[in-house]
Structures are given as C-alpha cells and as structure tokens.
Coordinates of C-alpha atoms in Angstrom, one line a residue:
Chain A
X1 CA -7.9 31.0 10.1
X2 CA -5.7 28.4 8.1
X3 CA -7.4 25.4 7.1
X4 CA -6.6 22.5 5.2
X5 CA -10.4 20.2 5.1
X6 CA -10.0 16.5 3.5
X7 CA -12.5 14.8 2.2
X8 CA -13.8 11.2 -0.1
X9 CA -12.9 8.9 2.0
X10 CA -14.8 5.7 3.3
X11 CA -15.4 2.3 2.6
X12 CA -14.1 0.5 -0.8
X13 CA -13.5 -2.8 -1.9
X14 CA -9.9 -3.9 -2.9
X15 CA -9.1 -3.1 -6.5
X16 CA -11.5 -0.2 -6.5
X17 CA -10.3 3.5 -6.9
X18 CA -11.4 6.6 -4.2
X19 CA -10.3 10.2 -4.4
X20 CA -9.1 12.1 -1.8
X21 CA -9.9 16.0 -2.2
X22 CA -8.5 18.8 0.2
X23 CA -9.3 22.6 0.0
X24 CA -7.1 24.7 1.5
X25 CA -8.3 28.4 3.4
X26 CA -6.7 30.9 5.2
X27 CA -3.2 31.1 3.7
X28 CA -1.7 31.8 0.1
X29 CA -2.1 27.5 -1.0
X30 CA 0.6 28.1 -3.7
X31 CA 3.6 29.1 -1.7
X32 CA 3.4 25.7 -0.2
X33 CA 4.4 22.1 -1.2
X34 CA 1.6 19.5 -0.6
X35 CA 1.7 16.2 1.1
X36 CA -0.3 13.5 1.9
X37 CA 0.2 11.3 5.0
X38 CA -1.5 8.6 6.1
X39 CA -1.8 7.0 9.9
X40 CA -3.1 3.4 10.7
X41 CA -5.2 3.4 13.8
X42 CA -2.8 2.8 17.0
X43 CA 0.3 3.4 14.5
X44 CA 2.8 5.9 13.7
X45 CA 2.5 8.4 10.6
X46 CA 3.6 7.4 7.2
X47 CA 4.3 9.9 4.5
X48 CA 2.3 9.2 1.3
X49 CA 3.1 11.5 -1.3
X50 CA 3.8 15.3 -1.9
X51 CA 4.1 17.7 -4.9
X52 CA 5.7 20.9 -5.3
X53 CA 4.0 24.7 -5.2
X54 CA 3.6 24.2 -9.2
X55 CA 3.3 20.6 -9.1
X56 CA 6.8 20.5 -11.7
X57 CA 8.2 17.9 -8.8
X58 CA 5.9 15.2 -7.6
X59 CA 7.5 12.0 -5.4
X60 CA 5.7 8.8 -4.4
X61 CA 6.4 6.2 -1.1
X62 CA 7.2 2.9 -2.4
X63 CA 4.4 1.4 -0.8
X64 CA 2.2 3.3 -3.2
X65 CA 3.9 4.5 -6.4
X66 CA 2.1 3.2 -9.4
X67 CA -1.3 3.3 -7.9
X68 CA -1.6 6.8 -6.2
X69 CA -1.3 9.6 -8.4
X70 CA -1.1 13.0 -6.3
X71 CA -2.2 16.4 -8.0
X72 CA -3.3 20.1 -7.0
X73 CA -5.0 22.8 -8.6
X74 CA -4.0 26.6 -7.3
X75 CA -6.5 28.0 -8.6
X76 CA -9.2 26.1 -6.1
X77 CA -7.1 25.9 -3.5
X78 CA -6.8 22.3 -3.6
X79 CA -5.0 19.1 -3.3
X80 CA -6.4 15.7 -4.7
X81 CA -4.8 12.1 -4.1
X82 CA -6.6 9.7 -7.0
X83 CA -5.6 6.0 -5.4
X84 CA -6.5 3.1 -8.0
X85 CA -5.9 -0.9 -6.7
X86 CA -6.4 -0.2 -3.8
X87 CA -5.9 -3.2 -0.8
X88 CA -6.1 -3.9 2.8
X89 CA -3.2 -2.1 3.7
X90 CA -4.4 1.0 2.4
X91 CA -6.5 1.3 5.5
X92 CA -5.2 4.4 7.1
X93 CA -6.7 8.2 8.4
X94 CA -5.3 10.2 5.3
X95 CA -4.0 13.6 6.0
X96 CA -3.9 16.8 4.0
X97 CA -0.1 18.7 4.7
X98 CA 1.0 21.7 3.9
X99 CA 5.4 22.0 4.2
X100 CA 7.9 24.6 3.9
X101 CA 11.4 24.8 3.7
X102 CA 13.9 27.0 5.4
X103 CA 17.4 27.1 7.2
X104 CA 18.3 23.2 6.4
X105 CA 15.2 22.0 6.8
X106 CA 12.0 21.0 5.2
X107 CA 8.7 20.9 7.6
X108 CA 5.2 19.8 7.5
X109 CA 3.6 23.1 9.1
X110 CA -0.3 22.9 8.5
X111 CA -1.9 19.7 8.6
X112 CA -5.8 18.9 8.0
X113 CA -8.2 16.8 10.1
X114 CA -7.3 13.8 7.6
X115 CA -10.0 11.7 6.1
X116 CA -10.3 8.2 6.8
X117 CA -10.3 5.1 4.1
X118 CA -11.2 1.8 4.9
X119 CA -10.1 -1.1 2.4
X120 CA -12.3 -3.9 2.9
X121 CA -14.4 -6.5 0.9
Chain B
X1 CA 19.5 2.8 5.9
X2 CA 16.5 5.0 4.8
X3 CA 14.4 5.3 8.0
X4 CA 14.5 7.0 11.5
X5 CA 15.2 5.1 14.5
X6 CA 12.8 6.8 17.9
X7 CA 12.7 5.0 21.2
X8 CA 9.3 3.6 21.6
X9 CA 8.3 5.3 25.0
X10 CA 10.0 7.4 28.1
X11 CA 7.9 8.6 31.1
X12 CA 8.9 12.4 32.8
X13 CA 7.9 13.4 36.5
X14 CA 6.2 16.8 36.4
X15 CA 8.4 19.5 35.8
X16 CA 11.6 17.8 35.1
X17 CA 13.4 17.2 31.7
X18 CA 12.9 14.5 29.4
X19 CA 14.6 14.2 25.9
X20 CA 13.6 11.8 22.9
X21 CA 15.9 10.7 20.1
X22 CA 16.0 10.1 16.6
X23 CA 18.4 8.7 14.7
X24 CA 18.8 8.4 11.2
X25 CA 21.1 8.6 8.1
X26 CA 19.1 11.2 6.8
X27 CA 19.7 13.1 9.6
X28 CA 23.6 14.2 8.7
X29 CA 22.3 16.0 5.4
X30 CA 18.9 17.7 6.9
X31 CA 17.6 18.9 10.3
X32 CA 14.5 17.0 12.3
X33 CA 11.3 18.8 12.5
X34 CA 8.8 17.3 15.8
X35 CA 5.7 17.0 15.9
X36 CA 3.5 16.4 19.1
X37 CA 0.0 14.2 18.6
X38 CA -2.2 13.7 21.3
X39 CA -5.1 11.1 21.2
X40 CA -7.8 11.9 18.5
X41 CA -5.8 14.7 17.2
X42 CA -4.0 15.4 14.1
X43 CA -0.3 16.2 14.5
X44 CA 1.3 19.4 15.2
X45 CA 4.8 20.9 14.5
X46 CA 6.3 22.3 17.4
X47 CA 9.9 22.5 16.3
X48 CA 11.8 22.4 13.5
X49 CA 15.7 23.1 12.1
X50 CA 18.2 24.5 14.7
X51 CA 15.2 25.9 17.4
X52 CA 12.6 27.2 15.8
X53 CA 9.3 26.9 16.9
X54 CA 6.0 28.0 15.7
X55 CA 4.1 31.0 17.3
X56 CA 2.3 29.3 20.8
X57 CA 5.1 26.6 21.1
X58 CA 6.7 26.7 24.5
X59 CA 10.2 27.2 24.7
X60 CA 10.5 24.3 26.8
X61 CA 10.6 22.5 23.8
X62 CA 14.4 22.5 22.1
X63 CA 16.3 20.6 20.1
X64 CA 20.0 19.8 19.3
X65 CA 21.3 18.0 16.6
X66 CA 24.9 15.9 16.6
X67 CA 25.7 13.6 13.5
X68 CA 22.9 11.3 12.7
X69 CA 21.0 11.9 15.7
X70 CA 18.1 14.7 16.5
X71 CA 17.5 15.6 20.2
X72 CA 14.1 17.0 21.1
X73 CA 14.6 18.1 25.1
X74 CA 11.2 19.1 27.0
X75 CA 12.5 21.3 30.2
X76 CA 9.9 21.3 32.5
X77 CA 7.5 19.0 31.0
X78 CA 3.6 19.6 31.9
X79 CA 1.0 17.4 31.8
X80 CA -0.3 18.9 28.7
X81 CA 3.4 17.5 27.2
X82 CA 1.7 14.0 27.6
X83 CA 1.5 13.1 24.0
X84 CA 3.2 11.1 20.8
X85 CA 6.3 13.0 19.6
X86 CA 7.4 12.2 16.1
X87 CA 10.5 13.3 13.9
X88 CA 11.0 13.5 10.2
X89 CA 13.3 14.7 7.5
X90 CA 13.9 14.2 3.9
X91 CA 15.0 11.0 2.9
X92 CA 18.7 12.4 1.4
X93 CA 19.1 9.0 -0.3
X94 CA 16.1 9.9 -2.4
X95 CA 13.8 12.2 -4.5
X96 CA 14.1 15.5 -2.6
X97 CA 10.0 15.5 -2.2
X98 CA 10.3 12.2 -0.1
X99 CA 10.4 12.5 3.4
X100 CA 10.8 9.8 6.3
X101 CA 9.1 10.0 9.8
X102 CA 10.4 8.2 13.0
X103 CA 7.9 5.6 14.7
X104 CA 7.3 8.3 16.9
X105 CA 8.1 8.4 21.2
X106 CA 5.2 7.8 23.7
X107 CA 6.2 10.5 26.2
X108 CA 4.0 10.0 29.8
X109 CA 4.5 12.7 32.4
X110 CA 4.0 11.3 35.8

C-alpha cells in the first residue's frame, strides 16, 4: 500500500522554527519528486515547495523562500520541510506529495494525510 | 500573469454533464492535472495531461485542453462527484519545480 505519513506539526509561536518530517512506504521514494503543499482551513491548496528525485533541483513559493528549507533523504524514505520565522500566515494543514512527470505534464500523484501547523502567540 | 483562474462554484443535476475551467498562462506551455477533494480529505488526482487517469478514476471524468484554458467535463456526474476540483501546472514563467494550483471549483450535484 503506498503511503506518504507527515508528521511535527502543532502549535508554535511566531519566529520559532518546527520540522515537518514525512516517510514514504509502499513505492520506490526515489523515482519521485517531492512536494510540500499547504491548505488553510476553508481555502484552496497552495504549493509550498518541492525537490527533485536527488534533491540536485529544489524550488521555493515566494511566500516562503528564505525561511523554509525543503530536503529528503532516499535512503529513509523521507521528506523533511525545516521552516524557521515562522508567522501567522503560516497556519495551514501541510501536505506530504509525491509528482511525476510524463506526456507534457507534471502531476502530484500520491499525497499524505498532511500535518497541521498552527502559528500563534 | 503567474496564476490559474477556476470558477468559484457550478451545481450539476444527477446524471448530467457539468465542466469546470481553468485558465491560465501557464496553461499554453504545460497540460492541467485535477484533483477532486472532498470534506476532511486530502486531495486526489483524477486526471492529468491529455486523458489520463489513474487506475479507479471513472471515465466520466475527461478533459480537453485549447490555448490557455483546461477543461475538466464530468458526464454523468454522481453524487459521489460532489466535491472541490482543483487544477495545477507548472508555473512556465519560473523554476521548472514550481507549480501553481487554481482556487479550485465547488462542484454540487443536485
């Protein structure tokens, strides 16, 4: 069964740091870029950050480039977001995502049961 | 611009055909993918490129694709179809890792 299982989040103050972890199961972790995407109660999806199979290519949102650092190790099966200054608007349900490419197109195929932060003082 | 454009919400009767939009900039370099979320659940991909769909996605669910706009057509929606449908693609005006999602489409089936 594939699996993708998030975890570290909860409640931090703003300025304060919190890693996200993710271990993947069930399929081979390393043929797959990794994402993470984040959803605000009530609100649409927001993509967060993603690296590539061997981490050589790593891209950032605007919202949160200079104070999320994404990274992955293959050989544990896992995907870590390290997010540093953290404020209000960082409140979100953080998703683990696993994405492909093919024909055209790139697509977001497995996706964890996310992990949620909550940014409050 | 650098975003994608979905209409906020579009009601179905049972068993007719409803079809949600995306629009986008982005869209005349790569194809959509779609992804259905109902409440409480995270999302999932029911179609992406020209038509393809992961194993246990009805083919009711289609797309087409003309300039900057992305077509997701539900033919014979069910009431399981009752969900939040949202597009994405890679940004093309940016890092090839960075990928945009639509605000995503209510879609009620009456």
């Amino acid at each position: 069964e594939v699996q993708l299982v998030e975890s570290g989040g909860g409640s931090v103050q703003p300025g304060r740091s919190q890693r996200l972890s993710c271990v993947a199961s069930g399929f081979i972790f390393d043929d797959y870029a990794m994402h993470w995407v984040r959803q605000t109660p009530g609100t649409g999806l927001e993509w967060v950050s993603g690296l590539s199979w061997n981490s050589d290519s790593i891209a950032y949102a605007d919202s949160v480039k200079g104070r999320f650092t994404i990274s992955r190790d293959n050989a544990k099966n896992s995907l870590y977001l390290e997010m540093n200054s953290l404020r209000p608007e960082d409140t979100a349900l953080y998703y683990c995502v696993g994405s492909r490419c093919s024909g055209g197109t790139c697509y977001f195929e497995m996706w964890g049961q996310g992990t949620p932060v909550t940014v409050s003082s | 611009s650098s975003e994608l454009t979905q209409d906020p919400a579009v009601s179905v009767a049972l068993g007719q055909t409803v079809r949600i939009t995306c629009q986008g900039d982005s869209l005349r370099s790569y194809y959509a993918a779609w992804y259905q979320q109902k409440p409480g659940q995270a999302p999932v991909l029911v179609i992406h490129g020209k038509n393809n769909r992961p194993s246990g996605i009805p083919d009711r669910f289609s797309v087409s694709n003309s300039g900057n706009t992305a077509s997701l057509t539900i033919t014979g929606a069910q009431a399981e179809d009752e969900a939040d449908y949202y597009c994405n693609s890679r940004d093309s005006r940016r890092n090839h890792l960075m990928f945009l999602f639509g605000a995503g489409t209510k879609v009620t089936v009456l």
